PDB file of C-alpha atoms in Angstrom:
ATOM      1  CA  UNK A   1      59.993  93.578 146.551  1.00  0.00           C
ATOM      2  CA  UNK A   2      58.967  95.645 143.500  1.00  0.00           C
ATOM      3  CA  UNK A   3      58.124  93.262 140.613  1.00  0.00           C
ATOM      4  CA  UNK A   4      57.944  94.607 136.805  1.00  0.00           C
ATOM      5  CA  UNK A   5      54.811  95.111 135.795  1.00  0.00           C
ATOM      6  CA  UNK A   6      53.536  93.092 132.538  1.00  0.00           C
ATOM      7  CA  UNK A   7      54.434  96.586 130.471  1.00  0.00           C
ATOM      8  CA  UNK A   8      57.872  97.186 132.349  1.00  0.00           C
ATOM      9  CA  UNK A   9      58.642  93.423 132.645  1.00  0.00           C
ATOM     10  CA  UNK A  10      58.196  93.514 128.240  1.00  0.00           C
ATOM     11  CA  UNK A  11      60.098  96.285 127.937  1.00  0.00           C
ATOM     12  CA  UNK A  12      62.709  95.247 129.825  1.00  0.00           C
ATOM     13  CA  UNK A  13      63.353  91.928 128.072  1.00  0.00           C
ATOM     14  CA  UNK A  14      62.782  93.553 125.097  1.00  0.00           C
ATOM     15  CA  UNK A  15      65.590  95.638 125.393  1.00  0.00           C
ATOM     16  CA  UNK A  16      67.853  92.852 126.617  1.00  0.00           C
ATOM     17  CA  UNK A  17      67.087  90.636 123.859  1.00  0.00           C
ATOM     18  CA  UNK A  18      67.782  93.807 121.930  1.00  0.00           C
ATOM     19  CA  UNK A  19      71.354  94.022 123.522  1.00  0.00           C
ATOM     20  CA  UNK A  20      72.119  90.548 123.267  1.00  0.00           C
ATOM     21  CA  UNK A  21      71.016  90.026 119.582  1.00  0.00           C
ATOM     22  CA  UNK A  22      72.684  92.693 118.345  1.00  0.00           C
ATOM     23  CA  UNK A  23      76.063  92.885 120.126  1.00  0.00           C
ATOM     24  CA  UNK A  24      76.448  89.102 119.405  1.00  0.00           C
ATOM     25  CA  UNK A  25      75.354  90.005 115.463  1.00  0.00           C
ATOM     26  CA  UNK A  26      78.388  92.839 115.234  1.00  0.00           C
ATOM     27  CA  UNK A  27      80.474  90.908 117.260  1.00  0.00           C
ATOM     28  CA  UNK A  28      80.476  88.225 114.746  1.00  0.00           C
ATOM     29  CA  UNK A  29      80.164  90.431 111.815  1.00  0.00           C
ATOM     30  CA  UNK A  30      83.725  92.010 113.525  1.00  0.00           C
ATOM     31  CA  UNK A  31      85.217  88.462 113.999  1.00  0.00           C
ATOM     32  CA  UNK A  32      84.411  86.782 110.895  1.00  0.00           C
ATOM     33  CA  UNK A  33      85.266  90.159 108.729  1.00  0.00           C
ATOM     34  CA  UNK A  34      87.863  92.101 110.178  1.00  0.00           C
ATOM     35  CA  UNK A  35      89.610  89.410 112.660  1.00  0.00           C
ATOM     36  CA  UNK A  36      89.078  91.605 115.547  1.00  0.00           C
ATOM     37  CA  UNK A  37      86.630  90.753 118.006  1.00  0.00           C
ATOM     38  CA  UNK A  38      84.081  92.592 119.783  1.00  0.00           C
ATOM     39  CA  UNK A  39      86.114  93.243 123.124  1.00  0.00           C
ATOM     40  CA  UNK A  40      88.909  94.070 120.848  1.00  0.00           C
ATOM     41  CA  UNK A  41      86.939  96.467 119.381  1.00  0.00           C
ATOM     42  CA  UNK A  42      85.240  98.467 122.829  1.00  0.00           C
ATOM     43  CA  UNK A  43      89.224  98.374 123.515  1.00  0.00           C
ATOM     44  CA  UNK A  44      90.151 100.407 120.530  1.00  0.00           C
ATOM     45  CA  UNK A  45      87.503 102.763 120.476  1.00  0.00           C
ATOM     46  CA  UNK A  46      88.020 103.448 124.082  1.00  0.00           C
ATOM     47  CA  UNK A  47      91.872 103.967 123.300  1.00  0.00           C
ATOM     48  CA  UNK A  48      91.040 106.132 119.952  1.00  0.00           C
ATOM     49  CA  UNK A  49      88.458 108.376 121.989  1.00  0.00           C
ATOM     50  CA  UNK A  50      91.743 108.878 124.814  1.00  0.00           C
ATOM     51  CA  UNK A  51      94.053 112.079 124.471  1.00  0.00           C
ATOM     52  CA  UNK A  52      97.445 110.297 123.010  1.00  0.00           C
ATOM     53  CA  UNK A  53      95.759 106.768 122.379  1.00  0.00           C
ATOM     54  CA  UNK A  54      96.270 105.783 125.896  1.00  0.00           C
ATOM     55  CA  UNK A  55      93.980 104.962 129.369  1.00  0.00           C
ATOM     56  CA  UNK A  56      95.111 103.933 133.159  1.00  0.00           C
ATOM     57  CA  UNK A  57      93.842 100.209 133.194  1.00  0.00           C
ATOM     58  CA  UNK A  58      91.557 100.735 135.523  1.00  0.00           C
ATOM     59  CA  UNK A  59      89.700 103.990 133.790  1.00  0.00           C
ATOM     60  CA  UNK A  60      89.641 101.397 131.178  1.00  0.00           C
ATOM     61  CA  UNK A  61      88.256  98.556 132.822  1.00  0.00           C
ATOM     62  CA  UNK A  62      86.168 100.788 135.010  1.00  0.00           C
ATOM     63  CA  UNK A  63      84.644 102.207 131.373  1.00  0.00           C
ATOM     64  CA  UNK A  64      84.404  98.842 129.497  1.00  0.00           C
ATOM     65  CA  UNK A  65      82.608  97.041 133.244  1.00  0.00           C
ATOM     66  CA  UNK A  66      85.431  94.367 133.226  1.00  0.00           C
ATOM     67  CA  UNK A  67      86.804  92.819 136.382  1.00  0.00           C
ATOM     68  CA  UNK A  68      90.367  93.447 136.791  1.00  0.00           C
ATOM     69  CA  UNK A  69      91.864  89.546 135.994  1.00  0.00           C
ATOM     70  CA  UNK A  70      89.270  89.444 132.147  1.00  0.00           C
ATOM     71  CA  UNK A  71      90.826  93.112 131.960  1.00  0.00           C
ATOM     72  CA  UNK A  72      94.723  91.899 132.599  1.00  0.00           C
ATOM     73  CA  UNK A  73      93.937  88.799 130.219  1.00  0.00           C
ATOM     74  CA  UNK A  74      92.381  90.617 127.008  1.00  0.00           C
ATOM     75  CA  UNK A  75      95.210  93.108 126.938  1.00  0.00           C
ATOM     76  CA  UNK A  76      97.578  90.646 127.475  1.00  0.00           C
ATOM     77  CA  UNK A  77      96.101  89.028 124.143  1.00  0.00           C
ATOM     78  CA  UNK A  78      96.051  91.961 122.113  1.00  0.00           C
ATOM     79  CA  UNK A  79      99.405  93.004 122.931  1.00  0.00           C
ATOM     80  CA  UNK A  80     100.716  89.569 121.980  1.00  0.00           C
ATOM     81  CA  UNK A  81      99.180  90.625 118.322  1.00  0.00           C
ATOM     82  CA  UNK A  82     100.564  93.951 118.690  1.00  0.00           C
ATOM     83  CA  UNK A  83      97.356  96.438 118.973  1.00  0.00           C
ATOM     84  CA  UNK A  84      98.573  97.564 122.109  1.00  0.00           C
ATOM     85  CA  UNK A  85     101.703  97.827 124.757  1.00  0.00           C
ATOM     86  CA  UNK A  86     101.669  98.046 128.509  1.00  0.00           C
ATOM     87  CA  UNK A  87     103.261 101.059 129.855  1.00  0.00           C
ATOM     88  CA  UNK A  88     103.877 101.707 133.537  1.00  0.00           C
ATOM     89  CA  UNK A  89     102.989 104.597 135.448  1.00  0.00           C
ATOM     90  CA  UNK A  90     106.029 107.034 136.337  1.00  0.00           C
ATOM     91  CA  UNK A  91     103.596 108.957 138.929  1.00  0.00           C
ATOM     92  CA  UNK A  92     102.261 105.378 140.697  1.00  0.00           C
ATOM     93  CA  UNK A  93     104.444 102.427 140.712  1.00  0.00           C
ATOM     94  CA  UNK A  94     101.124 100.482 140.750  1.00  0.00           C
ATOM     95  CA  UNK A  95      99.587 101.602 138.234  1.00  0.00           C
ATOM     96  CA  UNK A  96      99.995 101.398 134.137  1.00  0.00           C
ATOM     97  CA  UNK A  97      98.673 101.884 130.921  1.00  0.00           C
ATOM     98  CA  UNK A  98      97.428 100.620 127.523  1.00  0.00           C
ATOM     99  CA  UNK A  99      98.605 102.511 124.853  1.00  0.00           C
ATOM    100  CA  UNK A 100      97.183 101.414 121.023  1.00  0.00           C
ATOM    101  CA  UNK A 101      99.791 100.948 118.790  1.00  0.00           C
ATOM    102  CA  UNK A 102      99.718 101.564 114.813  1.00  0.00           C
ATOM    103  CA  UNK A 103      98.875  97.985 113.957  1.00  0.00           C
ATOM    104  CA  UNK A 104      95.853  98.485 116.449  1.00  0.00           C
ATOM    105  CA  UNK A 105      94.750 101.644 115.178  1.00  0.00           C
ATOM    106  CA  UNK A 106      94.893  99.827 111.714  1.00  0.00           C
ATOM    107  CA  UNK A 107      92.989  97.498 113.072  1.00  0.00           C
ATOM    108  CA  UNK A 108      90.186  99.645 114.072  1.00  0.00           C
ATOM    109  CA  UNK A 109      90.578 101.941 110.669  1.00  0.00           C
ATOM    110  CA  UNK A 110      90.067  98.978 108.554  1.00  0.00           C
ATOM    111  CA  UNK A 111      87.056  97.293 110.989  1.00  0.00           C
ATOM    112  CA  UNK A 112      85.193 100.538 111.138  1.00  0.00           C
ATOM    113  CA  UNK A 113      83.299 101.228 108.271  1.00  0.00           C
ATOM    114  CA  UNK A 114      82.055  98.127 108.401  1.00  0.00           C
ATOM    115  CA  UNK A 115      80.899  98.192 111.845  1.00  0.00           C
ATOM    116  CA  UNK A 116      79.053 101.615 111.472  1.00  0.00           C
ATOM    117  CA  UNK A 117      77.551  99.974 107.626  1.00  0.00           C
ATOM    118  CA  UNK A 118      76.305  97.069 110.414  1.00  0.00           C
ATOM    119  CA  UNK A 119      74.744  99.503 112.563  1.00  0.00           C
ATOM    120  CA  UNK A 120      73.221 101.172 110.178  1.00  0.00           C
ATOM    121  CA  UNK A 121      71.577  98.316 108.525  1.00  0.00           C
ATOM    122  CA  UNK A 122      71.257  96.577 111.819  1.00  0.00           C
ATOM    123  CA  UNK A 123      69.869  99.484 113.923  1.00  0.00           C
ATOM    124  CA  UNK A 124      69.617 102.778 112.481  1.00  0.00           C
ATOM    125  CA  UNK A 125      67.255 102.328 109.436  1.00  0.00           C
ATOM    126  CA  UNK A 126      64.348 100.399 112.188  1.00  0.00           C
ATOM    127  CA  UNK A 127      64.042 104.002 114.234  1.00  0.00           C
ATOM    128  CA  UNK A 128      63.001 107.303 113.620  1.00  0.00           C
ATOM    129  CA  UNK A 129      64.694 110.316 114.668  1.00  0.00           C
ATOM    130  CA  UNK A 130      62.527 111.353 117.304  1.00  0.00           C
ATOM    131  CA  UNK A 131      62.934 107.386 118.817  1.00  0.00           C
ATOM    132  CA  UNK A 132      66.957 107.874 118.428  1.00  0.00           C
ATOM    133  CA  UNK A 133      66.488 111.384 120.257  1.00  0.00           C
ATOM    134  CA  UNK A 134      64.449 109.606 123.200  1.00  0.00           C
ATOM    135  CA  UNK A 135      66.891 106.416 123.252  1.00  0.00           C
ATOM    136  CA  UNK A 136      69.757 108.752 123.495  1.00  0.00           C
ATOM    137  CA  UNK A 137      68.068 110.952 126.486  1.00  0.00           C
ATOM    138  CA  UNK A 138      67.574 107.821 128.468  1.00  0.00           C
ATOM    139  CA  UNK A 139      70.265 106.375 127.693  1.00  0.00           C
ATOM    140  CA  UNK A 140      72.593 109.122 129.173  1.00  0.00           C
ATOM    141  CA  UNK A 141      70.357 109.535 131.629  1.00  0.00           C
ATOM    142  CA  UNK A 142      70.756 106.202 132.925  1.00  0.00           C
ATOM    143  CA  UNK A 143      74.609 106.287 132.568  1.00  0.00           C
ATOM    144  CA  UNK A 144      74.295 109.098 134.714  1.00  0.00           C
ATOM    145  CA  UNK A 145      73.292 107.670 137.566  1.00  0.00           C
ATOM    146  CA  UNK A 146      75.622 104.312 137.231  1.00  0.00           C
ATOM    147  CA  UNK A 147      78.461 107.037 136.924  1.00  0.00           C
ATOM    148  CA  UNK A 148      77.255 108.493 140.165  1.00  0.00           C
ATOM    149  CA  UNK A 149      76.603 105.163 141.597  1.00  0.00           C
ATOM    150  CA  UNK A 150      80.391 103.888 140.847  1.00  0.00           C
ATOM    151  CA  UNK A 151      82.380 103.103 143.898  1.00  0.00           C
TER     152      UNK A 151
END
C-alpha cells in the first residue's frame, strides 16, 4: 500500500474540497436562479455539445459517470418537464436516445450566463493564467487515462 504523502495527501483534499464546494455553490446558484439543477445542467451541455442535440444513453451516462438506473431516472424527470424526449434506436432495438428539446435548450440559454458569471466570480478571478494553463494540462491528462481505462 502506497499512502499520500503529507504534500500529496493536502493536495488531494484540497482539490476535493475544491470540487465539492464549488459544484454544490453552482449547483445551488442553478437551482435557486434558473430552476434547473446541476444534473440538469451536465445533461444539457452534454446534449448542446452533441451533433443534432442528441446522445445514445449510454455515451451519455458513460460521459456524465452515472449508473444506468440514476441515468434512466433523471431523464425520465426532465422529460416529464419537457427538456428532453426519449427516442429509440432504429439501428439497435436496445438502445435509444435523449434528444433536448426547445424548452430544454431554453432552459440552458437562459441558465447560462449566469453559470459562466458564477464561474467567473467563483473560480476564474482566484488563478492566473499560467495556473489555468497547468490545471487544464493535468486535467486532460488525467481524463486521458480514465478514457483509456473505461471498460
Amino acid at each position: 500500500m502506497r499512502w499520500l504523502t503529507p504534500e500529496e495527501q493536502r493536495a488531494w483534499r484540497g482539490f476535493i474540497r475544491l470540487h465539492e464546494r464549488l459544484g454544490g455553490r453552482l449547483a445551488r446558484l442553478l437551482q435557486s436562479e434558473s430552476k434547473v439543477s446541476g444534473a440538469d445542467f451536465a445533461v444539457l451541455v452534454h446534449l448542446t455539445d452533441a451533433p443534432d442535440g442528441r446522445q445514445r444513453y449510454q455515451d451519455l451516462a458513460r460521459a456524465l459517470e452515472w449508473e444506468k438506473s440514476r441515468m434512466s431516472h433523471h431523464i425520465a424527470r426532465m422529460a416529464g418537464r419537457g427538456m428532453v424526449v426519449r427516442e429509440e434506436c432504429a439501428e439497435d432495438a436496445r438502445g435509444a436516445f435523449v434528444v433536448i428539446t426547445d424548452a430544454g435548450r431554453a432552459a440552458i440559454e437562459a441558465a447560462a450566463p449566469r453559470h459562466v458569471e458564477a464561474v467567473r466570480e467563483l473560480f476564474m478571478d482566484h488563478v492566473t493564467p499560467a495556473e489555468l494553463r497547468v490545471l487544464a494540462d493535468i486535467s486532460e491528462r488525467v481524463i486521458k487515462k480514465l478514457d483509456e481505462d473505461q471498460p
